[in-house]
Amino acid sequence: MNLLEMNHVQKSFDGLEVIKDISLAVGEGEIVSVIGPSGSGKSTLLRCATMLEEMDNGELIYLGEKAAWNDENGHTVYAPKKELKKIQENYGLVFQNFNLFPHFSVLKNIMDAPISVQKRDKEEVHKTALELLRKMGLEDKADAYPCQLSGGQCQRVAIARALALNPKILFFDEPTSALDPELTGEVLKVIRSLADLHIAMVIVTHEMAFARDISDRVIFMADGVIVEEGRPEEVFASNNERTQTFLGRYGEMLK
C-alpha cells in the first residue's frame, strides 16, 4: 500500500493555475525529490499534500484513508476534522524558515506537540527528544533558545521536532534555501543520515547533487505539471528538452 496518493490535483490562485492535474504516489520508506524552476508549483504541491492549502480538485489519500476527494458536483471535500487529525499524524513537515517557537527552549520546541497534540507520556517524549538532539549533534543545546542558534542549528531542531511525532512520511520544503552554503552542507548531511530510519521523505530542493545522490525517485516539475519522473540516473541523463534546459544550469556542480 502506498503511504501517500495524490490523484488529479489542481490548485489555482487568483485565476492562475499553479498545479494542473498532478498525480503521484509515495511508497513506504521511499525518498522522492521534487525539482524544477521557481514558480513551477513544487511548494504548492507540498502544501496541498500537507493540507496547508486546500486543493481545488483532486484526491488525497494517506495509507488508504481518504483525506480529500471530489463530490458528485466535482467539488473537493475534506474528511471530518476528527478523521483529518488522525490522518495528519502520518506526516511531519520541515519548513524552509524553521518555524520554531521563539519563546520555547530547543527541548520544549521538540516536546510540545507529542505531549499536547498526541497526548504521549512526558517521560517517554523527553527521552525521545534527547535522543533526537544527539542524532542532530545538538545535545548541548537543549536549554538554548532559537535566537541563540545558527540557521543550520535551527533547521536541525526543526527536523528533530518533526521526527518526534513519529511520522511515516516527512516533507521538506526547500530545507536549505534560507541557509548559506556552509550551513546547507550541515543540514543536508543530517537529512542523509535519516535514510537509515526508513521514513519516507518528499524533498522539494534546489540542491541537484543532493537530489541525485539521496533519492529513490526524482520528479521534475515545470509550469504546474510533472514533466518527467524516474530513477535519478534516468532523470539526470534525460533527453527531454525541458529537463535538459533546467538541468543544464546545474551541469557544472553535477560533474
PDB file of C-alpha atoms in Angstrom:
ATOM      1  CA  MET A   1       0.000   0.000   0.000  1.00  0.00           C
ATOM      2  CA  ASN A   2       1.197   3.499  -0.795  1.00  0.00           C
ATOM      3  CA  LEU A   3       1.722   5.864   2.125  1.00  0.00           C
ATOM      4  CA  LEU A   4       0.557   8.813   0.061  1.00  0.00           C
ATOM      5  CA  GLU A   5      -1.543   9.117  -3.087  1.00  0.00           C
ATOM      6  CA  MET A   6      -2.436  12.367  -4.823  1.00  0.00           C
ATOM      7  CA  ASN A   7      -4.743  11.973  -7.797  1.00  0.00           C
ATOM      8  CA  HIS A   8      -5.574  14.656 -10.399  1.00  0.00           C
ATOM      9  CA  VAL A   9      -4.693  17.540  -8.073  1.00  0.00           C
ATOM     10  CA  GLN A  10      -5.379  21.075  -9.262  1.00  0.00           C
ATOM     11  CA  LYS A  11      -4.787  24.379  -7.498  1.00  0.00           C
ATOM     12  CA  SER A  12      -5.211  27.981  -8.693  1.00  0.00           C
ATOM     13  CA  PHE A  13      -4.525  31.327  -7.063  1.00  0.00           C
ATOM     14  CA  ASP A  14      -6.470  34.338  -8.352  1.00  0.00           C
ATOM     15  CA  GLY A  15      -7.292  32.545 -11.593  1.00  0.00           C
ATOM     16  CA  LEU A  16      -3.678  31.421 -12.177  1.00  0.00           C
ATOM     17  CA  GLU A  17      -3.423  27.636 -12.360  1.00  0.00           C
ATOM     18  CA  VAL A  18      -0.362  26.700 -10.293  1.00  0.00           C
ATOM     19  CA  ILE A  19      -0.921  22.925 -10.283  1.00  0.00           C
ATOM     20  CA  LYS A  20      -2.506  21.307 -13.333  1.00  0.00           C
ATOM     21  CA  ASP A  21      -3.797  17.768 -12.895  1.00  0.00           C
ATOM     22  CA  ILE A  22      -0.894  16.193 -10.979  1.00  0.00           C
ATOM     23  CA  SER A  23      -0.955  12.600  -9.737  1.00  0.00           C
ATOM     24  CA  LEU A  24       1.757  10.941  -7.679  1.00  0.00           C
ATOM     25  CA  ALA A  25       2.268   8.206  -5.096  1.00  0.00           C
ATOM     26  CA  VAL A  26       4.912   7.625  -2.420  1.00  0.00           C
ATOM     27  CA  GLY A  27       5.687   4.159  -1.063  1.00  0.00           C
ATOM     28  CA  GLU A  28       6.915   3.105   2.355  1.00  0.00           C
ATOM     29  CA  GLY A  29      10.469   4.266   3.074  1.00  0.00           C
ATOM     30  CA  GLU A  30      10.778   5.838  -0.378  1.00  0.00           C
ATOM     31  CA  ILE A  31      12.810   9.035  -0.812  1.00  0.00           C
ATOM     32  CA  VAL A  32      11.398  11.307  -3.512  1.00  0.00           C
ATOM     33  CA  SER A  33      12.979  14.598  -4.537  1.00  0.00           C
ATOM     34  CA  VAL A  34      10.909  17.216  -6.344  1.00  0.00           C
ATOM     35  CA  ILE A  35      12.979  19.558  -8.527  1.00  0.00           C
ATOM     36  CA  GLY A  36      12.148  22.274 -11.010  1.00  0.00           C
ATOM     37  CA  PRO A  37      12.382  26.016 -11.641  1.00  0.00           C
ATOM     38  CA  SER A  38      10.960  28.578  -9.220  1.00  0.00           C
ATOM     39  CA  GLY A  39       7.240  29.034  -9.726  1.00  0.00           C
ATOM     40  CA  SER A  40       6.737  25.512 -11.082  1.00  0.00           C
ATOM     41  CA  GLY A  41       4.316  24.600  -8.270  1.00  0.00           C
ATOM     42  CA  LYS A  42       6.630  22.425  -6.148  1.00  0.00           C
ATOM     43  CA  SER A  43       5.946  24.077  -2.790  1.00  0.00           C
ATOM     44  CA  THR A  44       2.228  24.412  -3.552  1.00  0.00           C
ATOM     45  CA  LEU A  45       2.088  20.673  -4.244  1.00  0.00           C
ATOM     46  CA  LEU A  46       3.693  20.036  -0.841  1.00  0.00           C
ATOM     47  CA  ARG A  47       1.272  22.429   0.842  1.00  0.00           C
ATOM     48  CA  CYS A  48      -1.658  20.600  -0.761  1.00  0.00           C
ATOM     49  CA  ALA A  49      -0.224  17.242   0.380  1.00  0.00           C
ATOM     50  CA  THR A  50       0.027  18.514   3.959  1.00  0.00           C
ATOM     51  CA  MET A  51      -3.344  20.302   3.841  1.00  0.00           C
ATOM     52  CA  LEU A  52      -1.877  23.755   4.417  1.00  0.00           C
ATOM     53  CA  GLU A  53      -3.605  24.649   1.145  1.00  0.00           C
ATOM     54  CA  GLU A  54      -6.983  23.312   0.051  1.00  0.00           C
ATOM     55  CA  MET A  55      -6.986  21.680  -3.361  1.00  0.00           C
ATOM     56  CA  ASP A  56      -9.432  22.953  -5.978  1.00  0.00           C
ATOM     57  CA  ASN A  57      -9.734  19.497  -7.433  1.00  0.00           C
ATOM     58  CA  GLY A  58      -8.397  16.008  -6.776  1.00  0.00           C
ATOM     59  CA  GLU A  59      -7.994  13.246  -4.266  1.00  0.00           C
ATOM     60  CA  LEU A  60      -5.634  12.997  -1.265  1.00  0.00           C
ATOM     61  CA  ILE A  61      -5.128   9.611   0.408  1.00  0.00           C
ATOM     62  CA  TYR A  62      -2.858   8.548   3.296  1.00  0.00           C
ATOM     63  CA  LEU A  63      -2.487   4.796   3.952  1.00  0.00           C
ATOM     64  CA  GLY A  64      -5.751   4.100   2.182  1.00  0.00           C
ATOM     65  CA  GLU A  65      -7.670   6.718   4.211  1.00  0.00           C
ATOM     66  CA  LYS A  66      -9.214   9.475   2.094  1.00  0.00           C
ATOM     67  CA  ALA A  67      -8.409  12.969   3.351  1.00  0.00           C
ATOM     68  CA  ALA A  68      -9.999  14.742   0.351  1.00  0.00           C
ATOM     69  CA  TRP A  69     -11.976  13.763  -2.719  1.00  0.00           C
ATOM     70  CA  ASN A  70     -14.350  15.187  -5.338  1.00  0.00           C
ATOM     71  CA  ASP A  71     -18.073  15.014  -4.641  1.00  0.00           C
ATOM     72  CA  GLU A  72     -20.689  14.322  -7.338  1.00  0.00           C
ATOM     73  CA  ASN A  73     -20.660  18.014  -8.310  1.00  0.00           C
ATOM     74  CA  GLY A  74     -16.909  17.941  -8.895  1.00  0.00           C
ATOM     75  CA  HIS A  75     -16.148  19.988  -5.761  1.00  0.00           C
ATOM     76  CA  THR A  76     -13.320  18.942  -3.459  1.00  0.00           C
ATOM     77  CA  VAL A  77     -14.485  17.944   0.012  1.00  0.00           C
ATOM     78  CA  TYR A  78     -12.341  17.090   3.024  1.00  0.00           C
ATOM     79  CA  ALA A  79     -12.891  14.415   5.654  1.00  0.00           C
ATOM     80  CA  PRO A  80     -14.371  15.490   9.019  1.00  0.00           C
ATOM     81  CA  LYS A  81     -11.962  17.269  11.399  1.00  0.00           C
ATOM     82  CA  LYS A  82     -11.564  14.265  13.717  1.00  0.00           C
ATOM     83  CA  GLU A  83     -10.569  11.960  10.836  1.00  0.00           C
ATOM     84  CA  LEU A  84      -8.213  14.572   9.374  1.00  0.00           C
ATOM     85  CA  LYS A  85      -6.461  14.933  12.729  1.00  0.00           C
ATOM     86  CA  LYS A  86      -5.791  11.179  12.742  1.00  0.00           C
ATOM     87  CA  ILE A  87      -4.565  11.277   9.123  1.00  0.00           C
ATOM     88  CA  GLN A  88      -2.254  14.218   9.898  1.00  0.00           C
ATOM     89  CA  GLU A  89      -0.381  12.084  12.433  1.00  0.00           C
ATOM     90  CA  ASN A  90       1.100  10.162   9.486  1.00  0.00           C
ATOM     91  CA  TYR A  91       3.341  13.012   8.358  1.00  0.00           C
ATOM     92  CA  GLY A  92       5.694  15.735   9.518  1.00  0.00           C
ATOM     93  CA  LEU A  93       6.750  18.908   7.713  1.00  0.00           C
ATOM     94  CA  VAL A  94      10.031  20.836   7.806  1.00  0.00           C
ATOM     95  CA  PHE A  95       9.722  24.411   6.529  1.00  0.00           C
ATOM     96  CA  GLN A  96      12.398  26.456   4.779  1.00  0.00           C
ATOM     97  CA  ASN A  97      12.432  29.069   7.570  1.00  0.00           C
ATOM     98  CA  PHE A  98      12.268  26.675  10.544  1.00  0.00           C
ATOM     99  CA  ASN A  99       9.014  27.984  12.167  1.00  0.00           C
ATOM    100  CA  LEU A 100      10.313  27.295  15.685  1.00  0.00           C
ATOM    101  CA  PHE A 101       8.552  28.857  18.668  1.00  0.00           C
ATOM    102  CA  PRO A 102      10.947  31.671  19.714  1.00  0.00           C
ATOM    103  CA  HIS A 103       9.772  31.680  23.353  1.00  0.00           C
ATOM    104  CA  PHE A 104      10.294  27.903  23.792  1.00  0.00           C
ATOM    105  CA  SER A 105      13.657  26.288  24.536  1.00  0.00           C
ATOM    106  CA  VAL A 106      15.004  23.806  21.984  1.00  0.00           C
ATOM    107  CA  LEU A 107      13.828  20.885  24.133  1.00  0.00           C
ATOM    108  CA  LYS A 108      10.333  22.360  24.601  1.00  0.00           C
ATOM    109  CA  ASN A 109      10.062  23.023  20.837  1.00  0.00           C
ATOM    110  CA  ILE A 110      10.619  19.293  20.246  1.00  0.00           C
ATOM    111  CA  MET A 111       8.457  18.016  23.114  1.00  0.00           C
ATOM    112  CA  ASP A 112       5.457  20.314  22.801  1.00  0.00           C
ATOM    113  CA  ALA A 113       3.406  18.646  20.013  1.00  0.00           C
ATOM    114  CA  PRO A 114       3.943  14.995  21.070  1.00  0.00           C
ATOM    115  CA  ILE A 115       2.651  15.886  24.551  1.00  0.00           C
ATOM    116  CA  SER A 116      -0.068  18.449  23.788  1.00  0.00           C
ATOM    117  CA  VAL A 117      -1.323  17.044  20.459  1.00  0.00           C
ATOM    118  CA  GLN A 118      -0.527  13.320  20.604  1.00  0.00           C
ATOM    119  CA  LYS A 119      -1.027  13.090  24.410  1.00  0.00           C
ATOM    120  CA  ARG A 120       2.049  10.917  24.823  1.00  0.00           C
ATOM    121  CA  ASP A 121       3.820  10.207  28.108  1.00  0.00           C
ATOM    122  CA  LYS A 122       6.044  13.120  29.139  1.00  0.00           C
ATOM    123  CA  GLU A 123       8.992  10.961  30.247  1.00  0.00           C
ATOM    124  CA  GLU A 124       8.947   8.918  27.039  1.00  0.00           C
ATOM    125  CA  VAL A 125       8.793  12.108  24.926  1.00  0.00           C
ATOM    126  CA  HIS A 126      11.636  13.677  26.950  1.00  0.00           C
ATOM    127  CA  LYS A 127      13.820  10.608  26.343  1.00  0.00           C
ATOM    128  CA  THR A 128      12.989  10.618  22.601  1.00  0.00           C
ATOM    129  CA  ALA A 129      13.726  14.366  22.343  1.00  0.00           C
ATOM    130  CA  LEU A 130      17.168  13.958  23.929  1.00  0.00           C
ATOM    131  CA  GLU A 131      17.966  11.033  21.592  1.00  0.00           C
ATOM    132  CA  LEU A 132      16.950  13.145  18.576  1.00  0.00           C
ATOM    133  CA  LEU A 133      19.119  16.050  19.761  1.00  0.00           C
ATOM    134  CA  ARG A 134      22.036  13.614  19.996  1.00  0.00           C
ATOM    135  CA  LYS A 135      21.343  12.420  16.447  1.00  0.00           C
ATOM    136  CA  MET A 136      21.309  16.053  15.283  1.00  0.00           C
ATOM    137  CA  GLY A 137      24.587  16.823  17.110  1.00  0.00           C
ATOM    138  CA  LEU A 138      22.791  19.316  19.368  1.00  0.00           C
ATOM    139  CA  GLU A 139      22.764  17.553  22.749  1.00  0.00           C
ATOM    140  CA  ASP A 140      24.380  20.614  24.365  1.00  0.00           C
ATOM    141  CA  LYS A 141      21.639  22.959  23.047  1.00  0.00           C
ATOM    142  CA  ALA A 142      18.601  21.507  24.868  1.00  0.00           C
ATOM    143  CA  ASP A 143      18.141  24.600  27.066  1.00  0.00           C
ATOM    144  CA  ALA A 144      19.074  27.167  24.401  1.00  0.00           C
ATOM    145  CA  TYR A 145      16.505  29.326  22.594  1.00  0.00           C
ATOM    146  CA  PRO A 146      16.180  29.635  18.786  1.00  0.00           C
ATOM    147  CA  CYS A 147      17.658  33.168  18.828  1.00  0.00           C
ATOM    148  CA  GLN A 148      20.890  31.701  20.259  1.00  0.00           C
ATOM    149  CA  LEU A 149      21.322  29.215  17.400  1.00  0.00           C
ATOM    150  CA  SER A 150      22.678  29.437  13.868  1.00  0.00           C
ATOM    151  CA  GLY A 151      20.309  28.869  10.926  1.00  0.00           C
ATOM    152  CA  GLY A 152      21.701  25.381  10.420  1.00  0.00           C
ATOM    153  CA  GLN A 153      21.144  24.514  14.069  1.00  0.00           C
ATOM    154  CA  CYS A 154      17.575  25.877  13.916  1.00  0.00           C
ATOM    155  CA  GLN A 155      16.865  23.703  10.886  1.00  0.00           C
ATOM    156  CA  ARG A 156      18.249  20.639  12.688  1.00  0.00           C
ATOM    157  CA  VAL A 157      15.948  21.395  15.649  1.00  0.00           C
ATOM    158  CA  ALA A 158      13.039  21.694  13.192  1.00  0.00           C
ATOM    159  CA  ILE A 159      13.921  18.256  11.761  1.00  0.00           C
ATOM    160  CA  ALA A 160      14.109  16.776  15.286  1.00  0.00           C
ATOM    161  CA  ARG A 161      10.734  18.346  16.090  1.00  0.00           C
ATOM    162  CA  ALA A 162       9.144  16.737  13.011  1.00  0.00           C
ATOM    163  CA  LEU A 163      10.722  13.335  13.818  1.00  0.00           C
ATOM    164  CA  ALA A 164       9.464  13.476  17.423  1.00  0.00           C
ATOM    165  CA  LEU A 165       5.934  12.965  16.070  1.00  0.00           C
ATOM    166  CA  ASN A 166       6.949   9.523  14.718  1.00  0.00           C
ATOM    167  CA  PRO A 167       5.756  10.285  11.179  1.00  0.00           C
ATOM    168  CA  LYS A 168       5.622   7.668   8.438  1.00  0.00           C
ATOM    169  CA  ILE A 169       6.424  10.328   5.854  1.00  0.00           C
ATOM    170  CA  LEU A 170       8.429  13.531   6.212  1.00  0.00           C
ATOM    171  CA  PHE A 171       8.038  16.518   3.885  1.00  0.00           C
ATOM    172  CA  PHE A 172      10.840  19.043   3.384  1.00  0.00           C
ATOM    173  CA  ASP A 173      10.046  22.341   1.679  1.00  0.00           C
ATOM    174  CA  GLU A 174      13.408  23.639   0.402  1.00  0.00           C
ATOM    175  CA  PRO A 175      15.038  22.951   3.788  1.00  0.00           C
ATOM    176  CA  THR A 176      18.283  24.753   2.887  1.00  0.00           C
ATOM    177  CA  SER A 177      17.067  27.768   0.903  1.00  0.00           C
ATOM    178  CA  ALA A 178      17.428  30.149   3.883  1.00  0.00           C
ATOM    179  CA  LEU A 179      20.964  28.971   4.671  1.00  0.00           C
ATOM    180  CA  ASP A 180      24.422  29.904   3.446  1.00  0.00           C
ATOM    181  CA  PRO A 181      26.472  27.181   1.642  1.00  0.00           C
ATOM    182  CA  GLU A 182      28.373  26.022   4.750  1.00  0.00           C
ATOM    183  CA  LEU A 183      25.198  25.552   6.795  1.00  0.00           C
ATOM    184  CA  THR A 184      23.478  23.957   3.798  1.00  0.00           C
ATOM    185  CA  GLY A 185      26.033  21.131   3.836  1.00  0.00           C
ATOM    186  CA  GLU A 186      25.449  20.609   7.554  1.00  0.00           C
ATOM    187  CA  VAL A 187      21.663  20.230   7.125  1.00  0.00           C
ATOM    188  CA  LEU A 188      21.930  18.020   4.017  1.00  0.00           C
ATOM    189  CA  LYS A 189      24.258  15.715   5.957  1.00  0.00           C
ATOM    190  CA  VAL A 190      21.589  15.347   8.664  1.00  0.00           C
ATOM    191  CA  ILE A 191      18.866  14.606   6.093  1.00  0.00           C
ATOM    192  CA  ARG A 192      21.115  11.955   4.506  1.00  0.00           C
ATOM    193  CA  SER A 193      21.535  10.358   7.953  1.00  0.00           C
ATOM    194  CA  LEU A 194      17.742   9.955   8.220  1.00  0.00           C
ATOM    195  CA  ALA A 195      17.732   7.453   5.350  1.00  0.00           C
ATOM    196  CA  ASP A 196      18.626   4.686   7.816  1.00  0.00           C
ATOM    197  CA  LEU A 197      15.402   5.362   9.754  1.00  0.00           C
ATOM    198  CA  HIS A 198      13.414   4.127   6.730  1.00  0.00           C
ATOM    199  CA  ILE A 199      10.984   7.047   6.914  1.00  0.00           C
ATOM    200  CA  ALA A 200       9.563   8.039   3.549  1.00  0.00           C
ATOM    201  CA  MET A 201      10.675  11.531   2.539  1.00  0.00           C
ATOM    202  CA  VAL A 202       9.445  14.007  -0.050  1.00  0.00           C
ATOM    203  CA  ILE A 203      12.034  16.747  -0.508  1.00  0.00           C
ATOM    204  CA  VAL A 204      11.492  19.902  -2.552  1.00  0.00           C
ATOM    205  CA  THR A 205      15.033  21.063  -3.234  1.00  0.00           C
ATOM    206  CA  HIS A 206      17.300  23.160  -5.455  1.00  0.00           C
ATOM    207  CA  GLU A 207      20.308  21.039  -4.413  1.00  0.00           C
ATOM    208  CA  MET A 208      20.706  18.909  -7.524  1.00  0.00           C
ATOM    209  CA  ALA A 209      23.696  16.803  -6.464  1.00  0.00           C
ATOM    210  CA  PHE A 210      21.925  16.014  -3.193  1.00  0.00           C
ATOM    211  CA  ALA A 211      18.699  15.060  -5.019  1.00  0.00           C
ATOM    212  CA  ARG A 212      20.646  12.821  -7.375  1.00  0.00           C
ATOM    213  CA  ASP A 213      22.529  11.067  -4.555  1.00  0.00           C
ATOM    214  CA  ILE A 214      19.796  10.537  -1.944  1.00  0.00           C
ATOM    215  CA  SER A 215      16.632   9.853  -3.958  1.00  0.00           C
ATOM    216  CA  ASP A 216      14.958   6.637  -4.977  1.00  0.00           C
ATOM    217  CA  ARG A 217      12.929   8.722  -7.417  1.00  0.00           C
ATOM    218  CA  VAL A 218      13.175  12.249  -8.807  1.00  0.00           C
ATOM    219  CA  ILE A 219      10.179  14.256 -10.018  1.00  0.00           C
ATOM    220  CA  PHE A 220      10.867  17.190 -12.354  1.00  0.00           C
ATOM    221  CA  MET A 221       8.106  19.799 -12.352  1.00  0.00           C
ATOM    222  CA  ALA A 222       7.632  22.806 -14.624  1.00  0.00           C
ATOM    223  CA  ASP A 223       4.647  25.085 -15.234  1.00  0.00           C
ATOM    224  CA  GLY A 224       2.437  23.187 -12.797  1.00  0.00           C
ATOM    225  CA  VAL A 225       2.850  19.714 -14.295  1.00  0.00           C
ATOM    226  CA  ILE A 226       5.160  16.739 -13.804  1.00  0.00           C
ATOM    227  CA  VAL A 227       7.362  16.796 -16.903  1.00  0.00           C
ATOM    228  CA  GLU A 228       9.310  13.698 -16.011  1.00  0.00           C
ATOM    229  CA  GLU A 229       9.875  11.256 -13.152  1.00  0.00           C
ATOM    230  CA  GLY A 230      12.063   8.244 -12.633  1.00  0.00           C
ATOM    231  CA  ARG A 231      15.223   6.990 -11.000  1.00  0.00           C
ATOM    232  CA  PRO A 232      17.820   9.766 -10.520  1.00  0.00           C
ATOM    233  CA  GLU A 233      20.138   8.360 -13.180  1.00  0.00           C
ATOM    234  CA  GLU A 234      17.263   8.377 -15.694  1.00  0.00           C
ATOM    235  CA  VAL A 235      16.079  11.926 -14.991  1.00  0.00           C
ATOM    236  CA  PHE A 236      19.561  13.439 -14.827  1.00  0.00           C
ATOM    237  CA  ALA A 237      20.508  11.793 -18.127  1.00  0.00           C
ATOM    238  CA  SER A 238      17.175  12.684 -19.755  1.00  0.00           C
ATOM    239  CA  ASN A 239      16.804  13.589 -23.411  1.00  0.00           C
ATOM    240  CA  ASN A 240      13.688  15.639 -22.630  1.00  0.00           C
ATOM    241  CA  GLU A 241      14.356  19.163 -23.838  1.00  0.00           C
ATOM    242  CA  ARG A 242      12.634  20.891 -20.906  1.00  0.00           C
ATOM    243  CA  THR A 243      14.511  18.737 -18.374  1.00  0.00           C
ATOM    244  CA  GLN A 244      17.829  19.281 -20.162  1.00  0.00           C
ATOM    245  CA  THR A 245      17.352  23.052 -20.230  1.00  0.00           C
ATOM    246  CA  PHE A 246      16.700  23.137 -16.479  1.00  0.00           C
ATOM    247  CA  LEU A 247      19.499  20.739 -15.533  1.00  0.00           C
ATOM    248  CA  GLY A 248      21.930  22.471 -17.899  1.00  0.00           C
ATOM    249  CA  ARG A 249      22.153  25.335 -15.413  1.00  0.00           C
ATOM    250  CA  TYR A 250      23.310  22.895 -12.757  1.00  0.00           C
ATOM    251  CA  GLY A 251      25.634  20.934 -15.036  1.00  0.00           C
ATOM    252  CA  GLU A 252      28.882  22.228 -13.586  1.00  0.00           C
ATOM    253  CA  MET A 253      28.114  21.326  -9.999  1.00  0.00           C
ATOM    254  CA  LEU A 254      26.866  17.877 -11.009  1.00  0.00           C
ATOM    255  CA  LYS A 255      30.139  16.893 -12.643  1.00  0.00           C
TER     256      LYS A 255
END
